[in-house]
């Protein structure tokens, strides 16, 4: 046993290289028992590579990992007995029914056939799949597959859960449903490490957020701390008459008390604020007083892209594009997963 | 890991493969309908034009070859299954479970043996329908089926190797048609080897598909070309020669397959 019992995951100096490219470049990580940690980063940041090392699927080139006190290098089987892992691409067996998927995994966790069946029934119920339970998983919707995948990770009541981009590729409704399921897991006190490209997701689910880029942790803290670092929310304004854009920028800057900019697409004026709705109202009032017609006026949280721009000086989309251009990409990790 | 637990795990994986076949029987029907077509085609269409040296029924001659070809093609099912397991992430999921890595291979192999015997059984029935008969004793006949099982076991390792080296079912199919298909034809599968010219004849004489076909004909008491028509050692001792091949195939492909699987299941 290594590490204090209240530390569920501890990684020190993790490094993983693929040929010349360093996918994970020295990550330290500590996840307390019963806490939820989100690893936030764009496509290609090294999230999957890192999770694979934490879950015994891949050997680190450097560094050490212990999960609930067991070293992944020397006690892989002990670790496997205690973790659940949902890969980025939901790995349900499409030719088996939902129930058969869960029973099989229960048997492979050596629960015995009867207990495996009981467990499958409970999990199907918990994930609202009872009705679909005896249908072949290949016929499930994206959201159902994710839920089944999540249920599959819980078969052996693991002590630590690893979820690699649990909601990527889901439509907003399915994402919301999955979040609700995750909320109950979080509330039940599970220890979870999840990766995501969505700040909103990290904020909703996690106590602690690690922002990663190019295989390094570039920022860490709670959602509130991170947002404070990058200037909180933004007010976004679209004016009807483009001829008055410059005038509007001046008005918005004055009202918000910060420099407003025209976004790269050239239609919206954006300005950072920590004044919330009151600041937005002030901006709206100033524009109305000047007779500038407004098509859109909104307050929104910073996107991952903006977090990145602030933290690294380059955008998340750039980082993902560079990663896409990189060699030797694994299957099923095509484009179309760029940051929100 | 105790042997009992290992076998239990492998059996769970094997049951999964059997369910796959039930849900997606195309693989099995391909493996079955094609040889049945060959039986009918050669028995009724080409058969009349082919004569078996030393006399005897062509249909009885044919079945040994059809069995051999079916057994050789038995490697494709497991190869396709493994490529699918790799691309869907199933292998990764198994690897996060507290089971031995090789239980996954063991389970697939058990299923492949069980599934592989379905076409053999159907081929036997088809043979009986078109006029094939077993003229030997029960023991000899059982020996014939045992020989098939042995060679099938060897071919399963070839299948595992292909499934680890090739990336898609299409690639497996490609190798099947450009590689194994010709090999099963340059043999006594459908025609006696002495009808083949020069180099092809020599190739066919030493081709294990020929010796397997010949050994099966011998075990079942069916006509073959061995007597007098060729003095190749392989044709004089077809069963021994076939078993030597099976051993050699396992000795070469099993370590390679295990290593290749370790790599695809590794990082
Ligand atoms: N098996 C591999 N071989 C070569 N390069 C890889 C492999 N897996 C990942 N990479 C590369 O490592 C980097 C990090 O990838 P990944 O961990 O999948 O990022 P993320 O999960 O954050 O999108 C990417 O540039 C990717 O192309
Ligand atoms: Mg990933």
Coordinates of C-alpha atoms and ligand atoms in Angstrom, one line a residue:
Chain A
X1 CA 0.0 0.0 0.0
X2 CA 1.2 3.5 -0.9
X3 CA -0.3 6.8 -0.2
X4 CA -2.8 8.0 2.4
X5 CA -6.1 6.1 2.4
X6 CA -8.1 9.3 1.7
X7 CA -6.3 9.7 -1.6
X8 CA -8.0 7.7 -4.4
X9 CA -5.8 8.4 -7.3
X10 CA -2.2 9.7 -7.1
X11 CA 0.0 10.2 -10.1
X12 CA 3.5 11.6 -10.1
X13 CA 5.4 12.8 -13.1
X14 CA 3.4 10.9 -15.7
X15 CA 4.9 10.9 -19.1
X16 CA 3.8 9.1 -22.3
X17 CA 5.4 9.4 -25.7
X18 CA 4.4 8.1 -29.0
X19 CA 7.5 8.2 -31.1
X20 CA 8.6 11.8 -31.3
X21 CA 5.4 13.2 -29.9
X22 CA 4.9 13.5 -26.2
X23 CA 1.2 13.0 -25.5
X24 CA 1.5 13.4 -21.7
X25 CA 4.4 15.6 -20.6
X26 CA 4.7 15.2 -16.8
X27 CA 1.4 15.3 -15.0
X28 CA 0.9 15.2 -11.3
X29 CA -2.5 14.5 -10.0
X30 CA -4.2 13.8 -6.7
X31 CA -7.8 12.9 -6.3
X32 CA -9.4 12.7 -2.9
X33 CA -11.8 9.9 -2.1
X34 CA -15.4 10.9 -2.6
X35 CA -14.4 13.9 -4.8
X36 CA -15.0 14.5 -8.5
X37 CA -12.2 15.8 -10.6
X38 CA -12.6 17.0 -14.2
X39 CA -9.7 17.0 -16.7
X40 CA -10.6 19.7 -19.1
X41 CA -8.9 20.1 -22.5
X42 CA -9.4 20.2 -26.2
X43 CA -9.0 17.3 -28.6
X44 CA -5.5 16.0 -28.6
X45 CA -4.6 17.5 -25.2
X46 CA -3.6 14.1 -23.9
X47 CA -6.7 13.3 -21.8
X48 CA -7.3 9.8 -23.1
X49 CA -3.7 8.9 -23.0
X50 CA -3.6 10.0 -19.3
X51 CA -6.7 8.1 -18.4
X52 CA -5.4 4.9 -20.1
X53 CA -2.3 5.1 -17.9
X54 CA -4.4 5.6 -14.8
X55 CA -6.6 2.6 -15.7
X56 CA -3.7 0.1 -16.3
X57 CA -4.4 0.1 -20.1
X58 CA -1.1 1.6 -21.0
X59 CA 2.2 1.8 -19.3
X60 CA 3.7 5.2 -18.5
X61 CA 7.1 5.9 -20.0
X62 CA 7.9 7.8 -16.8
X63 CA 6.2 8.4 -13.5
X64 CA 4.1 6.4 -11.0
X65 CA 0.4 5.9 -10.5
X66 CA -1.4 4.5 -7.5
X67 CA -5.1 3.9 -7.4
X68 CA -6.8 3.3 -4.0
X69 CA -3.3 2.5 -2.7
X70 CA -2.3 0.0 -5.4
X71 CA 0.5 0.7 -7.9
X72 CA -0.8 0.2 -11.5
X73 CA 2.6 -1.1 -12.5
X74 CA 2.9 -3.9 -9.9
X75 CA -0.7 -4.5 -8.8
X76 CA -2.7 -4.0 -12.0
X77 CA -5.2 -6.7 -11.1
X78 CA -5.9 -5.2 -7.7
X79 CA -6.5 -1.9 -9.4
X80 CA -8.8 -3.5 -12.0
X81 CA -10.9 -5.1 -9.3
X82 CA -11.6 -1.6 -7.9
X83 CA -12.1 0.6 -10.8
X84 CA -14.7 1.2 -13.5
X85 CA -13.7 2.7 -16.8
X86 CA -15.9 4.1 -19.6
X87 CA -13.8 4.7 -22.7
X88 CA -14.3 7.8 -24.9
X89 CA -16.1 5.7 -27.5
X90 CA -18.8 3.8 -25.6
X91 CA -17.7 0.2 -25.8
X92 CA -20.9 -1.6 -25.5
X93 CA -21.2 -5.0 -27.2
X94 CA -23.7 -4.2 -30.0
X95 CA -24.7 -7.7 -30.7
X96 CA -25.6 -8.4 -27.1
X97 CA -28.7 -7.0 -25.3
X98 CA -28.1 -4.4 -22.7
X99 CA -28.8 -7.0 -20.0
X100 CA -26.4 -9.5 -21.5
X101 CA -23.7 -6.8 -21.7
X102 CA -24.0 -6.2 -17.9
X103 CA -24.4 -9.9 -17.0
X104 CA -21.2 -10.8 -19.0
X105 CA -19.2 -8.1 -17.3
X106 CA -20.5 -9.1 -13.9
X107 CA -19.4 -12.7 -14.6
X108 CA -16.0 -11.5 -15.7
X109 CA -15.8 -9.6 -12.4
X110 CA -16.5 -13.0 -10.8
X111 CA -19.7 -12.0 -9.1
X112 CA -21.1 -15.4 -10.1
X113 CA -24.0 -15.8 -12.5
X114 CA -26.8 -15.2 -10.1
X115 CA -25.4 -12.1 -8.6
X116 CA -24.4 -10.8 -12.0
X117 CA -28.0 -11.1 -13.1
X118 CA -29.3 -9.4 -10.1
X119 CA -26.8 -6.6 -10.5
X120 CA -27.8 -6.2 -14.1
X121 CA -31.4 -5.8 -13.2
X122 CA -30.7 -3.1 -10.6
X123 CA -28.4 -1.2 -13.0
X124 CA -30.8 -1.3 -15.9
X125 CA -33.4 0.2 -13.6
X126 CA -31.1 2.8 -12.2
X127 CA -30.2 4.0 -15.7
X128 CA -33.7 3.9 -17.1
X129 CA -32.9 1.0 -19.4
X130 CA -35.3 -1.6 -18.0
X131 CA -37.5 -1.4 -21.0
X132 CA -34.7 -1.5 -23.5
X133 CA -32.8 -4.1 -21.5
X134 CA -33.6 -7.0 -23.6
X135 CA -33.0 -5.3 -26.9
X136 CA -29.7 -5.6 -28.7
X137 CA -27.5 -2.7 -27.8
X138 CA -26.7 -1.9 -31.4
X139 CA -30.2 -0.5 -31.7
X140 CA -29.7 1.9 -28.8
X141 CA -29.6 5.7 -29.3
X142 CA -26.4 7.5 -28.5
X143 CA -27.6 8.5 -25.1
X144 CA -28.8 5.0 -24.2
X145 CA -25.4 3.6 -25.3
X146 CA -23.7 6.0 -23.0
X147 CA -26.0 5.1 -20.1
X148 CA -25.4 1.4 -20.7
X149 CA -21.7 2.1 -20.9
X150 CA -21.8 3.9 -17.6
X151 CA -23.9 1.1 -16.0
X152 CA -21.3 -1.3 -17.3
X153 CA -18.6 0.5 -15.4
X154 CA -20.6 0.2 -12.2
X155 CA -21.2 -3.6 -12.4
X156 CA -18.7 -4.5 -9.7
X157 CA -19.4 -1.4 -7.5
X158 CA -16.0 0.1 -8.2
X159 CA -14.3 2.5 -5.7
X160 CA -13.1 4.8 -8.4
X161 CA -14.8 5.7 -11.7
X162 CA -12.9 6.9 -14.8
X163 CA -15.1 8.5 -17.5
X164 CA -13.5 9.6 -20.7
X165 CA -15.6 12.3 -22.3
X166 CA -18.9 10.9 -21.1
X167 CA -21.1 13.2 -23.1
X168 CA -19.1 14.1 -26.2
X169 CA -21.2 13.5 -29.3
X170 CA -24.5 13.6 -27.5
X171 CA -27.3 16.0 -28.4
X172 CA -28.2 18.5 -25.7
X173 CA -31.1 16.5 -24.4
X174 CA -29.2 13.3 -24.1
X175 CA -26.4 15.2 -22.5
X176 CA -28.8 16.7 -19.9
X177 CA -30.2 13.2 -19.2
X178 CA -26.7 11.9 -18.7
X179 CA -25.8 14.7 -16.4
X180 CA -28.7 13.9 -14.3
X181 CA -27.5 10.4 -13.9
X182 CA -24.0 11.6 -13.1
X183 CA -25.4 14.0 -10.6
X184 CA -26.9 11.1 -8.6
X185 CA -23.6 9.3 -8.8
X186 CA -21.8 12.3 -7.5
X187 CA -24.3 12.8 -4.8
X188 CA -23.8 9.2 -3.7
X189 CA -20.3 10.0 -2.9
X190 CA -18.5 8.2 -5.7
X191 CA -14.9 9.0 -6.5
X192 CA -14.9 10.1 -10.2
X193 CA -12.3 11.3 -12.6
X194 CA -13.8 12.5 -15.8
X195 CA -12.5 14.2 -18.9
X196 CA -14.3 16.7 -20.9
X197 CA -14.1 19.4 -23.5
X198 CA -16.9 21.4 -21.9
X199 CA -16.3 23.9 -19.1
X200 CA -20.0 23.8 -18.4
X201 CA -19.8 20.0 -17.7
X202 CA -16.7 20.3 -15.6
X203 CA -18.4 23.1 -13.6
X204 CA -21.6 21.2 -13.1
X205 CA -20.0 17.9 -11.9
X206 CA -16.6 18.5 -10.6
X207 CA -15.1 19.9 -7.4
X208 CA -11.7 20.3 -8.9
X209 CA -10.8 21.0 -12.5
X210 CA -7.5 20.4 -14.2
X211 CA -7.0 22.3 -17.4
X212 CA -4.7 20.3 -19.7
X213 CA -3.0 21.4 -22.9
X214 CA -0.2 19.6 -24.8
X215 CA 0.0 17.0 -22.1
X216 CA 0.5 19.4 -19.2
X217 CA -1.7 20.8 -16.5
X218 CA -1.9 24.5 -17.2
X219 CA -4.4 25.5 -14.5
X220 CA -6.1 23.9 -11.6
X221 CA -8.8 24.9 -9.3
X222 CA -12.5 25.0 -8.8
X223 CA -14.7 26.3 -11.6
X224 CA -15.1 29.6 -9.7
X225 CA -11.4 30.0 -9.2
X226 CA -10.7 29.3 -12.9
X227 CA -13.4 31.7 -14.0
X228 CA -12.0 34.4 -11.8
X229 CA -8.7 34.0 -13.4
X230 CA -10.0 34.5 -16.8
X231 CA -12.5 37.3 -16.1
X232 CA -15.7 35.5 -15.6
X233 CA -18.6 36.0 -17.9
X234 CA -19.1 37.9 -21.1
X235 CA -21.7 40.2 -22.4
X236 CA -22.4 39.6 -26.0
X237 CA -24.2 42.2 -28.2
X238 CA -25.3 42.1 -31.8
X239 CA -26.4 45.4 -33.2
X240 CA -28.8 45.6 -36.2
X241 CA -27.1 48.4 -38.0
X242 CA -23.6 47.5 -38.8
X243 CA -22.7 51.1 -39.7
X244 CA -23.1 51.9 -36.0
X245 CA -20.8 49.1 -34.9
X246 CA -17.9 51.4 -33.8
X247 CA -20.2 53.7 -31.9
X248 CA -21.7 50.6 -30.2
X249 CA -18.3 49.3 -29.2
X250 CA -17.6 52.6 -27.4
X251 CA -20.9 52.6 -25.7
X252 CA -20.6 49.0 -24.5
X253 CA -17.0 49.6 -23.2
X254 CA -18.1 52.6 -21.3
X255 CA -21.2 50.9 -19.8
X256 CA -19.3 47.7 -18.8
X257 CA -16.2 49.4 -17.6
X258 CA -14.0 47.3 -19.7
X259 CA -12.7 47.2 -23.3
X260 CA -15.2 45.7 -25.6
X261 CA -14.0 43.9 -28.8
X262 CA -15.7 42.8 -32.0
X263 CA -15.4 39.0 -32.2
X264 CA -13.5 37.5 -35.1
X265 CA -16.6 36.8 -37.1
X266 CA -17.2 40.5 -37.1
X267 CA -20.8 40.6 -35.9
X268 CA -20.8 40.4 -32.2
X269 CA -19.4 42.8 -29.6
X270 CA -18.0 41.0 -26.6
X271 CA -16.9 42.4 -23.3
X272 CA -15.8 40.6 -20.2
X273 CA -17.6 41.4 -17.0
X274 CA -18.0 40.3 -13.5
X275 CA -21.1 42.4 -13.0
X276 CA -23.6 39.7 -14.0
X277 CA -27.1 40.7 -15.0
X278 CA -26.8 44.2 -13.7
X279 CA -23.9 44.9 -16.0
X280 CA -25.8 43.5 -18.9
X281 CA -28.8 45.7 -18.1
X282 CA -26.4 48.7 -18.0
X283 CA -25.1 47.9 -21.4
X284 CA -28.6 47.4 -22.8
X285 CA -29.7 50.7 -21.2
X286 CA -26.8 52.7 -22.7
X287 CA -27.4 51.3 -26.2
X288 CA -31.2 52.0 -25.9
X289 CA -30.5 55.6 -24.8
X290 CA -28.3 56.2 -27.8
X291 CA -30.9 54.7 -30.1
X292 CA -28.8 51.7 -31.2
X293 CA -31.1 48.9 -32.1
X294 CA -30.0 45.5 -30.7
X295 CA -30.7 42.1 -32.2
X296 CA -29.1 40.1 -29.4
X297 CA -28.0 40.8 -25.9
X298 CA -26.7 37.9 -23.8
X299 CA -24.7 37.1 -20.8
X300 CA -22.7 33.9 -21.2
X301 CA -20.0 32.0 -19.4
X302 CA -16.6 31.8 -21.0
X303 CA -16.2 28.9 -23.4
X304 CA -13.4 26.5 -23.2
X305 CA -11.9 28.4 -26.2
X306 CA -11.8 31.5 -24.2
X307 CA -10.4 29.8 -21.2
X308 CA -7.7 28.5 -23.4
X309 CA -7.0 31.8 -25.1
X310 CA -6.6 33.4 -21.7
X311 CA -4.4 30.6 -20.2
X312 CA -2.3 29.8 -23.2
X313 CA -2.5 32.5 -25.8
X314 CA -3.8 30.1 -28.3
X315 CA -7.3 28.8 -28.9
X316 CA -8.6 25.3 -28.1
X317 CA -9.6 24.9 -31.7
X318 CA -6.0 25.6 -32.8
X319 CA -4.7 23.0 -30.3
X320 CA -7.2 20.4 -31.6
X321 CA -6.2 21.2 -35.2
X322 CA -2.6 20.7 -34.4
X323 CA -3.4 17.4 -32.6
X324 CA -5.4 16.3 -35.6
X325 CA -2.5 16.9 -37.9
X326 CA -0.4 14.7 -35.6
X327 CA 0.6 11.2 -36.7
X328 CA -0.8 7.9 -35.7
X329 CA -4.3 8.6 -34.5
X330 CA -6.2 5.9 -32.9
X331 CA -9.5 4.7 -34.3
X332 CA -12.7 6.5 -33.6
X333 CA -11.2 9.8 -32.7
X334 CA -11.9 11.8 -35.8
X335 CA -12.6 15.4 -36.1
X336 CA -16.0 16.8 -35.2
X337 CA -15.2 16.7 -31.6
X338 CA -13.7 20.1 -31.4
X339 CA -14.4 22.3 -28.4
X340 CA -17.9 23.7 -27.9
Chain B
X1 CA -5.1 -16.8 -11.4
X2 CA -6.4 -20.3 -10.7
X3 CA -7.0 -22.6 -13.7
X4 CA -10.6 -22.9 -12.8
X5 CA -11.2 -19.2 -12.8
X6 CA -9.3 -19.0 -16.1
X7 CA -11.5 -21.6 -17.8
X8 CA -14.6 -19.9 -16.3
X9 CA -13.6 -16.5 -17.8
X10 CA -12.7 -18.1 -21.2
X11 CA -16.1 -19.8 -21.2
X12 CA -17.9 -16.5 -20.6
X13 CA -16.0 -15.0 -23.5
X14 CA -16.8 -18.1 -25.6
X15 CA -20.5 -17.7 -24.8
X16 CA -20.3 -14.2 -26.0
X17 CA -18.9 -15.3 -29.4
X18 CA -21.6 -17.9 -29.7
X19 CA -24.3 -15.2 -29.0
X20 CA -22.6 -13.1 -31.7
X21 CA -23.1 -15.9 -34.2
X22 CA -26.7 -16.3 -33.2
X23 CA -27.4 -12.6 -33.7
X24 CA -25.3 -12.2 -36.8
X25 CA -25.5 -15.6 -38.6
X26 CA -24.2 -14.2 -41.9
X27 CA -20.6 -15.2 -41.0
X28 CA -21.7 -18.8 -40.4
X29 CA -24.0 -19.0 -43.4
X30 CA -21.1 -17.7 -45.6
X31 CA -18.9 -20.4 -44.2
X32 CA -21.6 -23.0 -44.9
X33 CA -23.4 -22.0 -48.0
X34 CA -20.2 -21.5 -50.0
X35 CA -19.0 -25.1 -49.5
X36 CA -22.4 -26.4 -50.1
X37 CA -22.5 -24.5 -53.4
X38 CA -19.1 -26.1 -54.3
X39 CA -20.4 -29.5 -53.5
X40 CA -23.4 -29.0 -55.8
X41 CA -21.4 -27.3 -58.5
X42 CA -18.6 -29.9 -58.6
X43 CA -20.9 -32.9 -58.0
X44 CA -23.4 -32.0 -60.7
X45 CA -21.7 -29.6 -63.1
X46 CA -18.0 -30.2 -63.3
X47 CA -17.9 -33.6 -61.8
X48 CA -18.8 -35.4 -65.0
X49 CA -15.7 -34.1 -66.7
X50 CA -13.3 -35.1 -63.9
X51 CA -12.4 -38.7 -63.6
X52 CA -10.7 -40.1 -60.5
X53 CA -7.7 -42.2 -61.4
X54 CA -8.1 -45.8 -60.4
X55 CA -11.9 -45.4 -60.7
X56 CA -14.3 -44.5 -58.1
X57 CA -17.1 -42.0 -57.6
X58 CA -16.1 -38.3 -58.0
X59 CA -18.7 -37.3 -55.4
X60 CA -17.0 -39.5 -52.9
X61 CA -13.6 -38.0 -53.9
X62 CA -15.0 -34.5 -53.6
X63 CA -16.1 -34.5 -50.0
X64 CA -12.6 -34.9 -48.6
X65 CA -11.5 -31.8 -50.4
X66 CA -14.6 -29.9 -49.4
X67 CA -14.0 -30.8 -45.8
X68 CA -10.4 -29.7 -46.0
X69 CA -11.3 -26.3 -47.6
X70 CA -13.9 -25.7 -45.0
X71 CA -11.4 -26.4 -42.2
X72 CA -8.8 -24.1 -43.8
X73 CA -11.3 -21.3 -44.1
X74 CA -12.3 -21.8 -40.5
X75 CA -9.6 -19.2 -39.6
X76 CA -11.6 -16.3 -41.0
X77 CA -14.4 -16.2 -38.5
X78 CA -12.1 -15.7 -35.5
X79 CA -10.0 -13.2 -37.5
X80 CA -13.0 -11.1 -38.4
X81 CA -14.3 -11.3 -34.8
X82 CA -10.9 -10.1 -33.4
X83 CA -10.7 -7.1 -35.8
X84 CA -14.2 -6.2 -34.7
X85 CA -13.3 -6.5 -31.0
X86 CA -10.3 -4.3 -31.6
X87 CA -12.1 -1.5 -33.4
X88 CA -15.1 -1.4 -31.0
X89 CA -12.9 -1.1 -27.9
X90 CA -14.1 -4.5 -26.6
X91 CA -10.5 -5.6 -26.1
X92 CA -9.8 -2.5 -24.0
X93 CA -12.9 -3.1 -21.9
X94 CA -11.8 -6.7 -21.2
X95 CA -8.4 -5.4 -20.2
X96 CA -9.8 -3.2 -17.4
X97 CA -11.4 -6.4 -16.0
X98 CA -9.6 -8.6 -13.5
X99 CA -9.2 -11.4 -16.0
X100 CA -6.2 -12.9 -17.7
X101 CA -5.5 -11.3 -21.1
X102 CA -5.2 -14.7 -22.7
X103 CA -8.7 -15.8 -21.4
X104 CA -10.0 -13.5 -24.2
X105 CA -8.1 -15.4 -26.8
X106 CA -8.9 -18.8 -25.1
X107 CA -12.6 -18.0 -25.2
X108 CA -12.6 -16.9 -28.8
X109 CA -10.7 -20.1 -29.7
X110 CA -13.2 -22.3 -27.8
X111 CA -16.0 -20.7 -29.7
X112 CA -14.2 -21.0 -33.0
X113 CA -13.8 -24.7 -32.5
X114 CA -17.5 -25.1 -31.7
X115 CA -18.7 -22.8 -34.5
X116 CA -16.2 -24.4 -36.9
X117 CA -17.9 -27.8 -36.6
X118 CA -21.3 -26.5 -37.7
X119 CA -20.2 -26.3 -41.4
X120 CA -18.4 -29.6 -41.1
X121 CA -21.6 -31.3 -39.8
X122 CA -23.7 -29.6 -42.5
X123 CA -21.2 -30.7 -45.1
X124 CA -21.4 -34.3 -44.0
X125 CA -25.1 -34.2 -44.4
X126 CA -24.9 -32.5 -47.8
X127 CA -22.4 -35.2 -48.8
X128 CA -24.7 -38.0 -47.7
X129 CA -27.5 -36.4 -49.8
X130 CA -25.3 -36.3 -53.0
X131 CA -24.1 -39.8 -52.6
X132 CA -21.0 -39.6 -50.3
X133 CA -20.6 -42.6 -48.0
X134 CA -18.2 -43.6 -45.3
X135 CA -16.9 -47.0 -46.3
X136 CA -14.4 -47.4 -43.4
X137 CA -14.9 -48.4 -39.8
X138 CA -16.2 -46.2 -37.0
X139 CA -12.7 -45.7 -35.6
X140 CA -11.3 -44.7 -38.9
X141 CA -14.2 -42.3 -39.5
X142 CA -13.8 -40.8 -36.0
X143 CA -10.1 -40.4 -36.8
X144 CA -11.0 -38.4 -39.8
X145 CA -13.1 -36.0 -37.8
X146 CA -10.4 -35.8 -35.2
X147 CA -7.9 -34.9 -37.9
X148 CA -10.2 -32.1 -39.0
X149 CA -10.4 -30.9 -35.4
X150 CA -6.6 -30.9 -35.1
X151 CA -6.1 -29.0 -38.3
X152 CA -8.8 -26.6 -37.3
X153 CA -7.1 -25.9 -34.1
X154 CA -4.0 -25.0 -36.0
X155 CA -5.9 -22.7 -38.4
X156 CA -7.5 -20.9 -35.4
X157 CA -4.0 -19.6 -34.5
X158 CA -3.6 -18.4 -38.1
X159 CA -6.9 -16.7 -37.6
X160 CA -5.9 -15.0 -34.4
X161 CA -2.7 -13.8 -36.0
X162 CA -4.6 -12.3 -38.9
X163 CA -7.1 -10.8 -36.5
X164 CA -4.3 -9.0 -34.7
X165 CA -2.3 -7.9 -37.7
X166 CA -5.1 -6.8 -40.0
X167 CA -7.3 -3.8 -39.2
X168 CA -10.7 -4.6 -40.7
X169 CA -12.9 -7.5 -41.8
X170 CA -12.3 -6.2 -45.4
X171 CA -8.6 -6.7 -45.0
X172 CA -9.2 -10.2 -43.7
X173 CA -11.4 -10.9 -46.7
X174 CA -8.6 -9.6 -49.0
X175 CA -6.1 -12.0 -47.5
X176 CA -8.7 -14.8 -47.8
X177 CA -9.2 -14.2 -51.5
X178 CA -5.7 -13.5 -52.6
X179 CA -3.9 -15.8 -50.2
X180 CA -5.8 -18.8 -48.9
X181 CA -8.3 -19.2 -51.6
X182 CA -5.7 -20.0 -54.3
X183 CA -3.9 -22.3 -51.9
X184 CA -7.0 -24.4 -51.4
X185 CA -7.4 -24.7 -55.2
X186 CA -3.8 -25.7 -56.0
X187 CA -4.4 -28.9 -54.2
X188 CA -6.3 -32.1 -54.7
X189 CA -9.4 -30.4 -53.3
X190 CA -11.4 -30.7 -56.5
X191 CA -9.2 -32.4 -58.9
X192 CA -6.6 -35.2 -58.6
X193 CA -3.1 -33.7 -58.5
X194 CA -1.8 -35.7 -61.4
X195 CA -4.0 -33.7 -63.7
X196 CA -2.0 -30.6 -62.8
X197 CA 1.0 -29.5 -64.9
X198 CA 4.7 -29.4 -63.7
X199 CA 5.4 -26.9 -61.0
X200 CA 1.8 -26.6 -59.9
X201 CA 1.7 -30.4 -59.5
X202 CA 4.7 -30.4 -57.2
X203 CA 3.2 -27.5 -55.2
X204 CA -0.1 -29.4 -55.0
X205 CA 1.6 -32.6 -53.9
X206 CA 3.3 -30.9 -51.0
X207 CA 0.3 -28.6 -50.2
X208 CA -1.1 -29.6 -46.8
X209 CA -4.6 -29.0 -48.2
X210 CA -3.9 -32.0 -50.5
X211 CA -2.6 -34.1 -47.7
X212 CA -5.5 -33.2 -45.5
X213 CA -8.0 -34.0 -48.3
X214 CA -6.2 -37.2 -49.0
X215 CA -6.0 -38.3 -45.4
X216 CA -9.7 -37.6 -45.0
X217 CA -10.5 -39.7 -48.1
X218 CA -8.4 -42.4 -46.7
X219 CA -10.0 -42.3 -43.3
X220 CA -13.5 -42.4 -44.8
X221 CA -12.6 -45.1 -47.3
X222 CA -13.2 -42.8 -50.3
X223 CA -11.3 -43.0 -53.6
X224 CA -8.1 -41.0 -53.8
X225 CA -5.1 -40.7 -56.1
X226 CA -2.5 -41.9 -53.8
X227 CA -2.1 -45.3 -55.1
X228 CA 0.6 -45.3 -57.8
X229 CA -0.1 -41.9 -59.2
X230 CA 2.5 -40.1 -57.2
X231 CA 5.5 -41.0 -55.1
X232 CA 5.7 -37.8 -53.1
X233 CA 6.2 -38.8 -49.4
X234 CA 3.5 -36.3 -48.5
X235 CA 1.0 -38.3 -50.5
X236 CA 2.2 -41.7 -49.2
X237 CA 1.7 -40.6 -45.6
X238 CA -1.0 -37.9 -45.8
X239 CA -2.2 -38.1 -42.2
X240 CA 1.3 -37.9 -40.7
X241 CA 2.2 -35.2 -43.1
X242 CA -1.0 -33.2 -42.2
X243 CA -0.3 -33.5 -38.5
X244 CA 3.3 -32.4 -39.0
X245 CA 1.9 -29.3 -40.7
X246 CA -0.6 -28.7 -38.0
X247 CA 2.2 -28.9 -35.4
X248 CA 4.4 -26.6 -37.5
X249 CA 1.6 -24.1 -38.0
X250 CA 0.9 -24.0 -34.2
X251 CA 4.6 -23.8 -33.4
X252 CA 5.1 -20.8 -35.7
X253 CA 1.8 -18.9 -35.5
X254 CA 0.9 -19.4 -31.8
X255 CA 3.8 -17.4 -30.4
X256 CA 3.5 -14.8 -33.1
X257 CA -0.3 -14.6 -32.4
X258 CA 0.2 -14.2 -28.7
X259 CA 2.8 -11.5 -29.2
X260 CA 0.6 -9.7 -31.8
X261 CA -2.3 -9.9 -29.4
X262 CA -0.2 -8.6 -26.6
X263 CA 0.7 -5.6 -28.8
X264 CA -2.9 -4.8 -29.9
X265 CA -4.1 -5.3 -26.4
X266 CA -1.1 -3.3 -25.1
X267 CA -0.5 0.4 -25.7
Ligands
LIG1 N1 -1.7 5.2 -30.0 C1 -1.2 6.4 -30.4 N2 -0.2 6.5 -31.2 C2 0.3 7.7 -31.6 N3 -0.2 8.9 -31.2 C3 -1.2 8.9 -30.3 C4 -1.8 7.6 -29.9 N4 -2.8 7.9 -29.0 C5 -2.8 9.3 -28.9 N5 -1.9 9.8 -29.7 C6 -1.6 11.3 -29.8 O1 -1.4 11.8 -28.6 C7 -2.0 13.1 -28.4 C8 -3.0 13.0 -27.3 O2 -4.1 12.2 -27.7 P1 -5.3 11.9 -26.7 O3 -4.7 11.4 -25.4 O4 -6.2 11.0 -27.4 O5 -5.9 13.3 -26.5 P2 -7.4 13.7 -26.0 O6 -8.0 12.5 -25.4 O7 -7.2 14.8 -25.0 O8 -8.2 14.1 -27.2 C9 -2.7 13.4 -29.8 O9 -1.8 14.2 -30.5 C10 -2.8 12.0 -30.4 O10 -2.7 12.1 -31.8
LIG2 MG1 -9.7 11.5 -25.8

